PDB file of C-alpha atoms in Angstrom:
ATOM      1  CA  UNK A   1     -10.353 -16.622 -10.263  1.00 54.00           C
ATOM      2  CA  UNK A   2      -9.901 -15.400 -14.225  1.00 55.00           C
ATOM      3  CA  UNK A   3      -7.424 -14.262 -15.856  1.00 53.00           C
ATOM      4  CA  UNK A   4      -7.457 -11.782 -18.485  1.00 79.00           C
ATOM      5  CA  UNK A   5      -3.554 -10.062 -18.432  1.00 92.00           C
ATOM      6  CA  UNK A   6      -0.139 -11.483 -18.313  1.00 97.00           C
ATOM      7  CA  UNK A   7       2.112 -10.979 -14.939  1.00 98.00           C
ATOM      8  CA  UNK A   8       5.115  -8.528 -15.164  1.00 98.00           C
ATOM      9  CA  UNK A   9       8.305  -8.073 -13.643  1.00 99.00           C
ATOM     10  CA  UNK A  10      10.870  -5.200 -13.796  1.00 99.00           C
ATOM     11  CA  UNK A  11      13.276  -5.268 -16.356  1.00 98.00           C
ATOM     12  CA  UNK A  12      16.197  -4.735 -14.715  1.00 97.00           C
ATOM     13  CA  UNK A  13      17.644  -4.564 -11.111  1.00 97.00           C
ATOM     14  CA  UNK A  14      17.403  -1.491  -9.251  1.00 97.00           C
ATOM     15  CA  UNK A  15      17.735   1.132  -5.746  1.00 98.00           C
ATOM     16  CA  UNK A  16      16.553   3.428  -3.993  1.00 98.00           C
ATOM     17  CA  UNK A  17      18.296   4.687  -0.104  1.00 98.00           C
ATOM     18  CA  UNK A  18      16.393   6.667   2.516  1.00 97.00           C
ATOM     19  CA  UNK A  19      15.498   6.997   5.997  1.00 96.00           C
ATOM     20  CA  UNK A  20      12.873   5.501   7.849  1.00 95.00           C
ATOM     21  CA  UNK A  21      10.252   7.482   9.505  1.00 91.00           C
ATOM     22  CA  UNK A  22       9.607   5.685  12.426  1.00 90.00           C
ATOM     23  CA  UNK A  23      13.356   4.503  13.144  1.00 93.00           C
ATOM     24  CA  UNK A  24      15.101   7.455  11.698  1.00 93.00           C
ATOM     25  CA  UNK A  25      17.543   4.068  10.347  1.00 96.00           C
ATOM     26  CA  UNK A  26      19.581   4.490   6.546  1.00 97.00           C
ATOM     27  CA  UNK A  27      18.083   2.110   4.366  1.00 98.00           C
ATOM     28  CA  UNK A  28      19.013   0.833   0.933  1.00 98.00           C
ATOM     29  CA  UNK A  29      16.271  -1.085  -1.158  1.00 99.00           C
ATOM     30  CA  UNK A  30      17.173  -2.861  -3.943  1.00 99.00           C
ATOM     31  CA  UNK A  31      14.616  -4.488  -6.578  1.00 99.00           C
ATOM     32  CA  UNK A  32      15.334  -7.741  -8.973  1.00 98.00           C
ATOM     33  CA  UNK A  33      13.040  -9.214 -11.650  1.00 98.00           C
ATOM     34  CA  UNK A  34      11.727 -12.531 -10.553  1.00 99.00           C
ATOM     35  CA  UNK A  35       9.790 -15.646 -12.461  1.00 98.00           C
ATOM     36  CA  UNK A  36       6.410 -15.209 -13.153  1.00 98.00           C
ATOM     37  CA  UNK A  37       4.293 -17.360 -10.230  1.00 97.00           C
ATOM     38  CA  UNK A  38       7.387 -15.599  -7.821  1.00 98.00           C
ATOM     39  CA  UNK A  39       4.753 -13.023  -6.414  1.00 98.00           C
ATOM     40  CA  UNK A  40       5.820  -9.535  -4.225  1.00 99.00           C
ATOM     41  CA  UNK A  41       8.492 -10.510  -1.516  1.00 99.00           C
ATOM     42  CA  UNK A  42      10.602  -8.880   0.985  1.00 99.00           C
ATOM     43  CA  UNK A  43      14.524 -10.467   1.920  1.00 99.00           C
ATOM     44  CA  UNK A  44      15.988  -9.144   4.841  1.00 99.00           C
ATOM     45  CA  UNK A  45      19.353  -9.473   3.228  1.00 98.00           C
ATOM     46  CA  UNK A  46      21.193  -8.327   6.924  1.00 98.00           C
ATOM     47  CA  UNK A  47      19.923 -11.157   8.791  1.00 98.00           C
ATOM     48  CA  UNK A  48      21.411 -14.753   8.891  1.00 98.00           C
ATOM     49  CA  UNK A  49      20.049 -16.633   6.107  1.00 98.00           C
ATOM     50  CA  UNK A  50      18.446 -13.695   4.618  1.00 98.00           C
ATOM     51  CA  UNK A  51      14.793 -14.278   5.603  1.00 99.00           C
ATOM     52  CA  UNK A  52      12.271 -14.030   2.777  1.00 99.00           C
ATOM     53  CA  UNK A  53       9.011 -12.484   3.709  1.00 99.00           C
ATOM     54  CA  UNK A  54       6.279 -13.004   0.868  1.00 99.00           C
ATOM     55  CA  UNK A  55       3.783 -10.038   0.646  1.00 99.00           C
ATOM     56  CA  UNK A  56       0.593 -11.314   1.473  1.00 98.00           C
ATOM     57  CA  UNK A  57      -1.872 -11.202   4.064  1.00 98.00           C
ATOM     58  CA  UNK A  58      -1.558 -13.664   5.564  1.00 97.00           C
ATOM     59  CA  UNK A  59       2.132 -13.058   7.232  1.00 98.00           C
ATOM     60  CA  UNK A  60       0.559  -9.045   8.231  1.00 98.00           C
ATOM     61  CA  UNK A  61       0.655  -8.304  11.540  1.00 98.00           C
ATOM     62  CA  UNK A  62      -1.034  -5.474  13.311  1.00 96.00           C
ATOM     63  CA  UNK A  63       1.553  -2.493  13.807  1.00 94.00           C
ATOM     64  CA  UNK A  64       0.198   1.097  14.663  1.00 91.00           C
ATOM     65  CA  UNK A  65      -0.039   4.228  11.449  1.00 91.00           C
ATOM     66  CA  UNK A  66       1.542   1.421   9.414  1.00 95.00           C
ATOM     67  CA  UNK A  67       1.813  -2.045   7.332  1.00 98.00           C
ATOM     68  CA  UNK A  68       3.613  -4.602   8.767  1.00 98.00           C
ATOM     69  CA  UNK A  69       5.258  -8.229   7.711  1.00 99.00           C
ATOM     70  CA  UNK A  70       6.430 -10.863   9.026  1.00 99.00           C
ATOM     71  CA  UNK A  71       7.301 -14.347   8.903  1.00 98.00           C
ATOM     72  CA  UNK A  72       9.294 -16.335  11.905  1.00 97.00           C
ATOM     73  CA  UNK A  73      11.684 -13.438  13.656  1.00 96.00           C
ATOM     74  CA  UNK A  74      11.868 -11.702  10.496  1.00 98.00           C
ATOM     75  CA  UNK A  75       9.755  -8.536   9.751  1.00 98.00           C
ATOM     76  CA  UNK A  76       9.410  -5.459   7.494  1.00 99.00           C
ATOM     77  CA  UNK A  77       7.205  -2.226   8.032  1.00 98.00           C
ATOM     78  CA  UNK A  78       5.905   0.294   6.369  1.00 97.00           C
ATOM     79  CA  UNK A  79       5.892  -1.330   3.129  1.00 98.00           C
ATOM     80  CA  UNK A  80       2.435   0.129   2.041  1.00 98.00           C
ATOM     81  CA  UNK A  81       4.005   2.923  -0.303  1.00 98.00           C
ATOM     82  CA  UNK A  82       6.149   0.112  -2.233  1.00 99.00           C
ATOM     83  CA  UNK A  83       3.729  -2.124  -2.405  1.00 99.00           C
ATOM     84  CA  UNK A  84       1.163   0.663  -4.018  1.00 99.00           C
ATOM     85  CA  UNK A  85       4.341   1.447  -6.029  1.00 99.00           C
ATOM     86  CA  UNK A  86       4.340  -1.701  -7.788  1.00 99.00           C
ATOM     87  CA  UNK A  87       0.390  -2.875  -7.342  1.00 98.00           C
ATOM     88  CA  UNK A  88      -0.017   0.931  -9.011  1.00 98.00           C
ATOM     89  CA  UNK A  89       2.276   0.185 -12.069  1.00 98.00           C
ATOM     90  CA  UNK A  90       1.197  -3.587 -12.535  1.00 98.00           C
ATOM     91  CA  UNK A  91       4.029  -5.103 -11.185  1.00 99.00           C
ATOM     92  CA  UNK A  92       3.338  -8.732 -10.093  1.00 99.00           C
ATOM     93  CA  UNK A  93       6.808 -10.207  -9.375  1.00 99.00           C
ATOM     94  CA  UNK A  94       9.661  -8.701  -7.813  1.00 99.00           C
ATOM     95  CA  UNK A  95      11.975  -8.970  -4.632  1.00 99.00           C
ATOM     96  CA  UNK A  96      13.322  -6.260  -2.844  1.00 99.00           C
ATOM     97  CA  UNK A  97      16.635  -7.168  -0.915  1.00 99.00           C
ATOM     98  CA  UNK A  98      16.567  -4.757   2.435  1.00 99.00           C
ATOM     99  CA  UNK A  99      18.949  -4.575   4.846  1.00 97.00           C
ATOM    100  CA  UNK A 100      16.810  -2.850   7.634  1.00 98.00           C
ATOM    101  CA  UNK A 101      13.456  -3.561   8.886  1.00 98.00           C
ATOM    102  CA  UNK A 102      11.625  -0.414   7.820  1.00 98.00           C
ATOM    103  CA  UNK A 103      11.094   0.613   4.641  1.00 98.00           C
ATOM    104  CA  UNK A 104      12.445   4.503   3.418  1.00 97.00           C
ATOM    105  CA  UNK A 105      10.344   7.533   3.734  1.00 96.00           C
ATOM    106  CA  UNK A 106      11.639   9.614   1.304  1.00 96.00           C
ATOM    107  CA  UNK A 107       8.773  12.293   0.487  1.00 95.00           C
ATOM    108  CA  UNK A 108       5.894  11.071   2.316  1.00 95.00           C
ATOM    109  CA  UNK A 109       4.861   9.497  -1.300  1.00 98.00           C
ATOM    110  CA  UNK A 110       5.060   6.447  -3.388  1.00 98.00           C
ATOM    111  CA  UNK A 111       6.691   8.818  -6.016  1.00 98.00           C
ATOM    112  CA  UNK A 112      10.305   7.956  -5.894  1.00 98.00           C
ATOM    113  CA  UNK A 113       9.492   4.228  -5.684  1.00 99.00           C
ATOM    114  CA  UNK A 114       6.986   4.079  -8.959  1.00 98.00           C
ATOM    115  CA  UNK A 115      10.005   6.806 -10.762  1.00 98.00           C
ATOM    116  CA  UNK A 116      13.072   4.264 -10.271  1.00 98.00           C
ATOM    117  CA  UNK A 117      10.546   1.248 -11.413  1.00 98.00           C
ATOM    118  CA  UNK A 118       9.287   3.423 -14.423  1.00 96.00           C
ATOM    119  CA  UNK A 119      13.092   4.364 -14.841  1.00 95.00           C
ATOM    120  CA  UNK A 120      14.270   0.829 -15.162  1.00 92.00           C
ATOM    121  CA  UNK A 121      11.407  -0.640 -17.182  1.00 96.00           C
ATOM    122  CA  UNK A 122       8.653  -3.047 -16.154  1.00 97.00           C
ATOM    123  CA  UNK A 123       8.286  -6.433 -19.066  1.00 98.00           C
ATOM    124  CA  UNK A 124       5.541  -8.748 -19.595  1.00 98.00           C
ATOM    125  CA  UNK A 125       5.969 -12.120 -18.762  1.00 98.00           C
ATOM    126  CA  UNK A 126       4.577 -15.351 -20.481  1.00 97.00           C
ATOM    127  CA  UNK A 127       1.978 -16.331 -17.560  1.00 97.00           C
ATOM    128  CA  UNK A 128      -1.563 -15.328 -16.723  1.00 96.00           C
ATOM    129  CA  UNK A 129      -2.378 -13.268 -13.924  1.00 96.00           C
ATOM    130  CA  UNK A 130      -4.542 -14.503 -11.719  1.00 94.00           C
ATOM    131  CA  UNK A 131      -7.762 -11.994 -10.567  1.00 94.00           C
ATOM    132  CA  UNK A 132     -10.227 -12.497  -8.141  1.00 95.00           C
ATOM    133  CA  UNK A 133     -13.885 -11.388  -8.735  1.00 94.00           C
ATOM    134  CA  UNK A 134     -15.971  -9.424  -6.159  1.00 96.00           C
ATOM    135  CA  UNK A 135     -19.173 -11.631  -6.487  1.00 94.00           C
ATOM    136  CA  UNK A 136     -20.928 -10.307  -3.066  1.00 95.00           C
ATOM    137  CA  UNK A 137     -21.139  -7.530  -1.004  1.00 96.00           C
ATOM    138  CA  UNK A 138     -18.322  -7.735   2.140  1.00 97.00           C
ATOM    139  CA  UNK A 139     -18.667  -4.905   4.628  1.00 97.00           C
ATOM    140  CA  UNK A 140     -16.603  -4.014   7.587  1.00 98.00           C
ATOM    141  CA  UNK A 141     -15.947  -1.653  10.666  1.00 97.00           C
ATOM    142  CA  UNK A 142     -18.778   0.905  11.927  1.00 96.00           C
ATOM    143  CA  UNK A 143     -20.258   3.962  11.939  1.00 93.00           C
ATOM    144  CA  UNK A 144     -16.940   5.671  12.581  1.00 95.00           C
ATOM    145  CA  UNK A 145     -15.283   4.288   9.611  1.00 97.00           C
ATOM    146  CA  UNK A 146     -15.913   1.091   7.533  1.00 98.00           C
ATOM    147  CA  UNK A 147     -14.666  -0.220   3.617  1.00 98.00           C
ATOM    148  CA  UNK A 148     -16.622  -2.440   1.805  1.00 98.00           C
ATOM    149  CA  UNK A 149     -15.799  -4.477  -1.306  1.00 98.00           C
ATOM    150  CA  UNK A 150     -18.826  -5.335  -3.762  1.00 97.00           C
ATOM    151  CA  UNK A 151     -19.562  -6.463  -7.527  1.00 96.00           C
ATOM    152  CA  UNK A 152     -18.336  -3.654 -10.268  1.00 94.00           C
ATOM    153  CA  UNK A 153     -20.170  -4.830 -13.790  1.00 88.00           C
ATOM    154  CA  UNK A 154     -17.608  -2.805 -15.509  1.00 88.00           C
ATOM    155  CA  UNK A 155     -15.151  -5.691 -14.684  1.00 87.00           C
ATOM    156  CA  UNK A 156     -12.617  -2.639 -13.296  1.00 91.00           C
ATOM    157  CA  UNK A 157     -11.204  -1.987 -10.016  1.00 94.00           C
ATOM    158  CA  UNK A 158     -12.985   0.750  -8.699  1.00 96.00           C
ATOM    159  CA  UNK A 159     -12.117   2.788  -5.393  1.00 98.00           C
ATOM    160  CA  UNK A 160     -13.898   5.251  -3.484  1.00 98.00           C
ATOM    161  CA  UNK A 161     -12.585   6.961  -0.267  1.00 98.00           C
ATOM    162  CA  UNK A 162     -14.490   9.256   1.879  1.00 98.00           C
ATOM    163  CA  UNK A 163     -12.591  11.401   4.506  1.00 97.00           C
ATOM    164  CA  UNK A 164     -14.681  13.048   7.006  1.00 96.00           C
ATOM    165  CA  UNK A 165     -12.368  14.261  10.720  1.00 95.00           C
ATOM    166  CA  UNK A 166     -15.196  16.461  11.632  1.00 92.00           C
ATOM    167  CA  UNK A 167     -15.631  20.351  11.396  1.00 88.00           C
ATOM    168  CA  UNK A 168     -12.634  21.368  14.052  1.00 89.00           C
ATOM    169  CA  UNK A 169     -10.138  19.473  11.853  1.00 94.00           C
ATOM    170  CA  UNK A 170      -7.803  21.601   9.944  1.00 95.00           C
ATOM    171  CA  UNK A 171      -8.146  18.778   6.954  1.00 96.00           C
ATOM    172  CA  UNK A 172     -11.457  19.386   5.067  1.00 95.00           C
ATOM    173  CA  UNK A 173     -14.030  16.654   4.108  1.00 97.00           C
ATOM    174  CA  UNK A 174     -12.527  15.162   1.020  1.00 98.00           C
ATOM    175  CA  UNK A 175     -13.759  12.470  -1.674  1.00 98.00           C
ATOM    176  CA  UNK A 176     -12.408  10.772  -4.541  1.00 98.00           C
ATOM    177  CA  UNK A 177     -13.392   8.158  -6.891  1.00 98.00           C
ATOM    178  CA  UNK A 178     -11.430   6.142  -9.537  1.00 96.00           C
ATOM    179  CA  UNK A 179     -11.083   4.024 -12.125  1.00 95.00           C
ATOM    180  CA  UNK A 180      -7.355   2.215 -11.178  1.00 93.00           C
ATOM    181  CA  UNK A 181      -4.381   2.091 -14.178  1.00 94.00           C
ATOM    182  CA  UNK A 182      -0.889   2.650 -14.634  1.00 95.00           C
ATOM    183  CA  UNK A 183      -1.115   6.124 -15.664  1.00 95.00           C
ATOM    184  CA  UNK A 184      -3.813   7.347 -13.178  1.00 94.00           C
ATOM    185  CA  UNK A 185      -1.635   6.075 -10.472  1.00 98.00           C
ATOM    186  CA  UNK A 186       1.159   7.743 -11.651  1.00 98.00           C
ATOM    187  CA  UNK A 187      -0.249  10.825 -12.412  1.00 97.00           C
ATOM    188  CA  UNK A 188      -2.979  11.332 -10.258  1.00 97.00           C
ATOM    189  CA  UNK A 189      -2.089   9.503  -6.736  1.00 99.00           C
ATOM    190  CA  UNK A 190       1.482   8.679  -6.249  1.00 99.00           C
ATOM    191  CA  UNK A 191       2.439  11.814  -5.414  1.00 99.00           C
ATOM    192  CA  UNK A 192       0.368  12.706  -2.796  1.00 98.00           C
ATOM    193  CA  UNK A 193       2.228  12.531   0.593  1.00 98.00           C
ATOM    194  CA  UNK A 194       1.220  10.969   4.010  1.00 96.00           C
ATOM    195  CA  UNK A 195       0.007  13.306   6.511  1.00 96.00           C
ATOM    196  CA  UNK A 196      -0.740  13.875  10.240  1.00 94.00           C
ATOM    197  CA  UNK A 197      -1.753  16.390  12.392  1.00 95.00           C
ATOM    198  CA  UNK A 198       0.551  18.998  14.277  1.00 94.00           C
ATOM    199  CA  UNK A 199      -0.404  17.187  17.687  1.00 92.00           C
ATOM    200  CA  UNK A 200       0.003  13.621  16.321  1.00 91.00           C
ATOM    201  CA  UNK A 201       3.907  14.409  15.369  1.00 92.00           C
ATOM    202  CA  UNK A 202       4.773  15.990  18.499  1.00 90.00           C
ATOM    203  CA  UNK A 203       3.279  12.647  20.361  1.00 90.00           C
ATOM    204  CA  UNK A 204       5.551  10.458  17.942  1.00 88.00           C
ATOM    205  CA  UNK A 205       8.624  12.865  18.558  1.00 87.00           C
ATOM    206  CA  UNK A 206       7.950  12.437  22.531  1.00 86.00           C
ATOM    207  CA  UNK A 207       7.992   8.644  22.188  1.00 85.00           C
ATOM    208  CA  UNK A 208      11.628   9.118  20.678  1.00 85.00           C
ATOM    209  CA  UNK A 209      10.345   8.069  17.262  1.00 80.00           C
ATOM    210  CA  UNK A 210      10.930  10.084  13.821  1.00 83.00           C
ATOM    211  CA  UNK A 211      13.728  11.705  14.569  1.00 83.00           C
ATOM    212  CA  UNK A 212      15.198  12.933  11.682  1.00 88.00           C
ATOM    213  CA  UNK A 213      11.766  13.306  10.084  1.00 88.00           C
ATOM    214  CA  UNK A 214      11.340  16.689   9.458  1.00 88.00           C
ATOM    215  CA  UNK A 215       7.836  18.910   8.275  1.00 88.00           C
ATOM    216  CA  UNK A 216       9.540  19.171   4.549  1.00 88.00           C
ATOM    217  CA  UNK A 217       9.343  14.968   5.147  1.00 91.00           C
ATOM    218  CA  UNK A 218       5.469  14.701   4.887  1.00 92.00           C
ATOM    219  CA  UNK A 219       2.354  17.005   5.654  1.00 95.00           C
ATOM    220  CA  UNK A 220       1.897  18.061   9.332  1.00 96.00           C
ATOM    221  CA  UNK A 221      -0.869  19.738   9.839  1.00 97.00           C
ATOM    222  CA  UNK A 222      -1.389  22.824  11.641  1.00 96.00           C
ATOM    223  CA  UNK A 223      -4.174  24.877  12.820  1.00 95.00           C
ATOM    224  CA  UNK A 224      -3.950  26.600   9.537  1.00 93.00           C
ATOM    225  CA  UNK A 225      -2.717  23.749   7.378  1.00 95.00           C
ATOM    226  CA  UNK A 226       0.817  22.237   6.582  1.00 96.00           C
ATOM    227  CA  UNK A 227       3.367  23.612   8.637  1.00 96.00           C
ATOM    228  CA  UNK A 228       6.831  24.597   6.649  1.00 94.00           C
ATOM    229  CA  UNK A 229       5.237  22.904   3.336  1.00 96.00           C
ATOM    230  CA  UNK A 230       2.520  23.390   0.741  1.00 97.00           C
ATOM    231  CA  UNK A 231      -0.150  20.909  -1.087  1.00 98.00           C
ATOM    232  CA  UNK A 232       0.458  19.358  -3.942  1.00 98.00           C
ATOM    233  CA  UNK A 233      -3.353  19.082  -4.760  1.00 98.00           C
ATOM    234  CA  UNK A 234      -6.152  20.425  -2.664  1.00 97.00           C
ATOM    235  CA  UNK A 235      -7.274  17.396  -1.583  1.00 98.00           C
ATOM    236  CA  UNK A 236      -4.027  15.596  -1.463  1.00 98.00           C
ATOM    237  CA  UNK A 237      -5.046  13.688   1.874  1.00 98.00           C
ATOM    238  CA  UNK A 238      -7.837  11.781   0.362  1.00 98.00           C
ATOM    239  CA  UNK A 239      -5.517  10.829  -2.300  1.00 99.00           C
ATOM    240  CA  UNK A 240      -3.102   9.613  -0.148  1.00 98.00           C
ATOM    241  CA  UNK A 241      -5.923   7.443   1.435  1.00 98.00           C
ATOM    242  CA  UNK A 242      -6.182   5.793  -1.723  1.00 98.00           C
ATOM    243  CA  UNK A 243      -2.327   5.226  -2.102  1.00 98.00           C
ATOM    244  CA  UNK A 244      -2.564   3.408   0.971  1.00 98.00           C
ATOM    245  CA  UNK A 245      -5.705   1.316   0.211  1.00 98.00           C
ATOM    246  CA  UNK A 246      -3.887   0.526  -2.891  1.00 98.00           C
ATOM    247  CA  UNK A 247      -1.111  -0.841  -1.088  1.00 98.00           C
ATOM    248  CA  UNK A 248      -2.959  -2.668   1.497  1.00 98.00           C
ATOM    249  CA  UNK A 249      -5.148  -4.517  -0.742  1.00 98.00           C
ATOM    250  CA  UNK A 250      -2.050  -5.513  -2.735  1.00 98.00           C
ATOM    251  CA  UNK A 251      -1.688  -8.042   0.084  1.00 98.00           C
ATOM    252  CA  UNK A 252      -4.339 -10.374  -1.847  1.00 98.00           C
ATOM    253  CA  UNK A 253      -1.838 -11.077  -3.900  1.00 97.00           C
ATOM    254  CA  UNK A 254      -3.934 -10.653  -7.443  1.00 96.00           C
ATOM    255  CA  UNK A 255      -5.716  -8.206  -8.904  1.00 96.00           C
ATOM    256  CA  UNK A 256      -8.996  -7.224  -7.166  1.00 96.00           C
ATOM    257  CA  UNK A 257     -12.016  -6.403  -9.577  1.00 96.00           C
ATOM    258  CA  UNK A 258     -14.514  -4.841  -8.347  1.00 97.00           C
ATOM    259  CA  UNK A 259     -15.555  -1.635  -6.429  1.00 98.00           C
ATOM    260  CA  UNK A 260     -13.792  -0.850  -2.634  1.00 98.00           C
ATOM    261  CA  UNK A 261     -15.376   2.039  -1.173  1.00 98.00           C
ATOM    262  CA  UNK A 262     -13.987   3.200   2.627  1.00 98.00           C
ATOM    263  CA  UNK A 263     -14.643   5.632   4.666  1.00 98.00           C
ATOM    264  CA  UNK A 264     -11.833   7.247   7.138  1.00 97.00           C
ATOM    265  CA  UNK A 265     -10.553   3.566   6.686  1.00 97.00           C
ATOM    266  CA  UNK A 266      -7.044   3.108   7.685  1.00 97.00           C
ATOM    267  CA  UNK A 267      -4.308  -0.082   7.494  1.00 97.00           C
ATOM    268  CA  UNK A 268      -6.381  -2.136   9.994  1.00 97.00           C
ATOM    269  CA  UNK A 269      -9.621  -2.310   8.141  1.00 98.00           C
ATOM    270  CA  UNK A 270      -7.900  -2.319   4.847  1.00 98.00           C
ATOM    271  CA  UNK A 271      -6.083  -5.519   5.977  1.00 98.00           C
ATOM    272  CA  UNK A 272      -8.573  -7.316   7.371  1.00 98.00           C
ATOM    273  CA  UNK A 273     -11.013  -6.487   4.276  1.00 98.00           C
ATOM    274  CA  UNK A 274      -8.141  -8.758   2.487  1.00 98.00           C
ATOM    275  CA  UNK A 275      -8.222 -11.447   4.846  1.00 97.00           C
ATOM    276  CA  UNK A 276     -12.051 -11.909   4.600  1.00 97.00           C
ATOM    277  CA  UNK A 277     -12.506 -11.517   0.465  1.00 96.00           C
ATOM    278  CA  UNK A 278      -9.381 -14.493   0.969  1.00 95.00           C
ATOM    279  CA  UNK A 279     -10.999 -16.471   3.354  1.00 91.00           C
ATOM    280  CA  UNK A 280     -14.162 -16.674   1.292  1.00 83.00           C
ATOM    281  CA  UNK A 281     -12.357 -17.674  -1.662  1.00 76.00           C
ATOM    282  CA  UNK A 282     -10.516 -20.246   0.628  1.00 62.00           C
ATOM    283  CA  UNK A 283     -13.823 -21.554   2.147  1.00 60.00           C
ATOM    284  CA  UNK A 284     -15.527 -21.938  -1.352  1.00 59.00           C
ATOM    285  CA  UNK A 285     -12.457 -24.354  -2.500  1.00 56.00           C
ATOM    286  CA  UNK A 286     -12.723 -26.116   0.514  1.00 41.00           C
ATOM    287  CA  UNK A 287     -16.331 -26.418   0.199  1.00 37.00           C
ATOM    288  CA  UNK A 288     -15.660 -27.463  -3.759  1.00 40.00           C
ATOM    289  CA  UNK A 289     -13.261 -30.177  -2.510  1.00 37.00           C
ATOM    290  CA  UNK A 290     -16.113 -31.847  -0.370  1.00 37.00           C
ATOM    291  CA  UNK A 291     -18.874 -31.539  -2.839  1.00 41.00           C
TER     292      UNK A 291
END
C-alpha cells in the first residue's frame, strides 16, 4: 500500500431521520468525527452494549437488492448509499450511531447523506491514508454480468459501468465512465436514485416489504418509464450503478487506484471483487512473512 493523502473526518456531529425501504421502520442516523486509524463503523446504539459494526468486507454478509453488515447478532443493511456518501466525499473516519437495523431511504439517492456531511464540514487529519494499488488484472462473474479491477497508469480510480437488460426492458442500454473526486460525486452521481422495475415492486409489496415506500420514493419503472416520477438525467440508472459500486468497494477500507469496469454488476459481485483484491494483498504479506 502507498500513501499519497491525509485521512479526514467530519467536522462536527450530525443527523439525518428517514424510513427504511425494506422495513418501512423510522430511523435516526447520527454521524461523529472519529481519530484518524478509526475507519467507517456502524453502532447499533438500541441494542445492549451498543454493538459496533466496522465497515469492511470482511463482516458483509449476503442479503438480497442490498449491502449488508454484521458482526455477532448485530447487523445493519442497506448501508451502500452512506457508505458512497462518505467514500464519494473522502471521508475516512466516522461512526454513525443507529438505532434500527436498516439504514433510511430518503430519495432513492446518496444526496441527502453527502448534503448534511457537506453541511457540517469534512477536516483533514494528521495521518496518511492508506491506498491499495491494482497491480494485476482480477476478473469475476460471467457472461451475464462480471466487474473486473486492473492497473490504471494514471494512478486514479477509474470506473466504468455497462448496463445492458436487453431490448424488451423499458431501461435503455446505458454507459458511463469516470474519473472519481469529491465534486464529480457530488455533482454528477449522488443524485441519481435507485430503481426497479414496475413488476419487481409489486413482488416486494406482496412479500409485505416496502410499505410506506411510495413511486415518488425511487424510480419504478413502467412499460413506458417511471411511474408517478421523472429522471433526473437520461441515463440516471447507470449512474446509480456507479453510486452503488462506489459504496460497495468502500468495504476495502482504503482507497482503490486503479480502473473497475462492471457490467450489469450488482452488490454480490461488487463485494466479492473486494474480498479477492483483499485476499491477494493478505496472501502476499503472508507470503512476505515466510520469505
Amino acid at each position: 500500500m502507498v500513501t499519497t493523502r491525509n485521512q479526514r473526518t467530519i467536522s462536527a456531529p450530525a443527523a439525518i431521520e428517514g424510513v427504511g425501504y425494506w422495513s418501512g421502520q423510522d430511523v435516526r442516523v447520527e454521524f461523529r468525527p472519529t481519530a484518524a486509524g478509526s475507519g467507517i463503523a456502524f453502532v447499533r446504539r438500541d441494542l445492549p452494549g451498543c454493538p459496533r459494526i466496522p465497515a469492511v468486507i470482511e463482516h458483509r454478509v449476503e442479503t438480497p437488492r442490498r449491502t449488508t453488515l454484521r458482526l455477532g447478532k448485530a447487523s445493519v443493511e442497506m448501508i451502500e448509499h452512506i457508505m458512497a456518501a462518505l467514500a464519494g466525499l473522502g471521508i475516512d473516519n466516522c461512526e454513525l450511531w443507529v438505532d434500527r437495523p436498516e439504514m433510511p431511504g430518503c430519495d432513492g439517492s446518496c444526496l441527502p447523506f453527502v448534503e448534511i456531511l457537506r453541511a457540517g464540514g469534512v477536516v483533514e487529519q494528521d495521518a496518511p491514508r492508506p491506498q491499495l494499488v491494482i497491480d494485476r488484472v482480477i476478473r469475476l462473474g460471467d457472461q451475464e454480468s462480471w466487474i473486473e479491477a486492473r492497473p490504471c497508469s494514471s494512478g486514479k480510480r477509474i470506473l466504468r459501468y455497462e448496463l445492458d437488460y436487453g431490448s424488451g426492458s423499458p431501461i435503455g442500454r446505458q454507459s458511463l465512465e469516470i474519473s472519481l473526486s469529491p465534486r464529480h460525486f457530488h455533482i454528477n452521481l449522488a443524485p441519481s436514485r435507485t430503481f426497479v422495475l414496475e413488476s419487481e415492486a409489486a413482488e416486494i409489496k406482496a412479500r409485505g416489504l416496502g410499505r410506506r415506500t411510495t413511486f415518488r420514493d425511487l424510480l419504478v419503472f413502467g412499460p413506458t418509464g417511471p411511474i408517478d416520477n421523472q429522471l433526473r438525467f437520461p441515463d440516471e440508472c447507470v449512474r446509480h450503478k456507479m453510486v452503488d459500486m462506489v459504496g460497495d468497494l468502500a468495504l476495502a477500507g482504503c482507497d482503490l487506484v486503479g480502473r473497475f469496469v462492471a457490467y450489469r454488476s450488482g452488490h454480490r459481485l461488487n463485494g466479492e471483487l473486494v474480498r479477492a483484491i483483499i485476499a491477494g494483498i493478505e496472501n502476499e504479506n503472508q507470503l512476505k512473512h515466510c520469505a
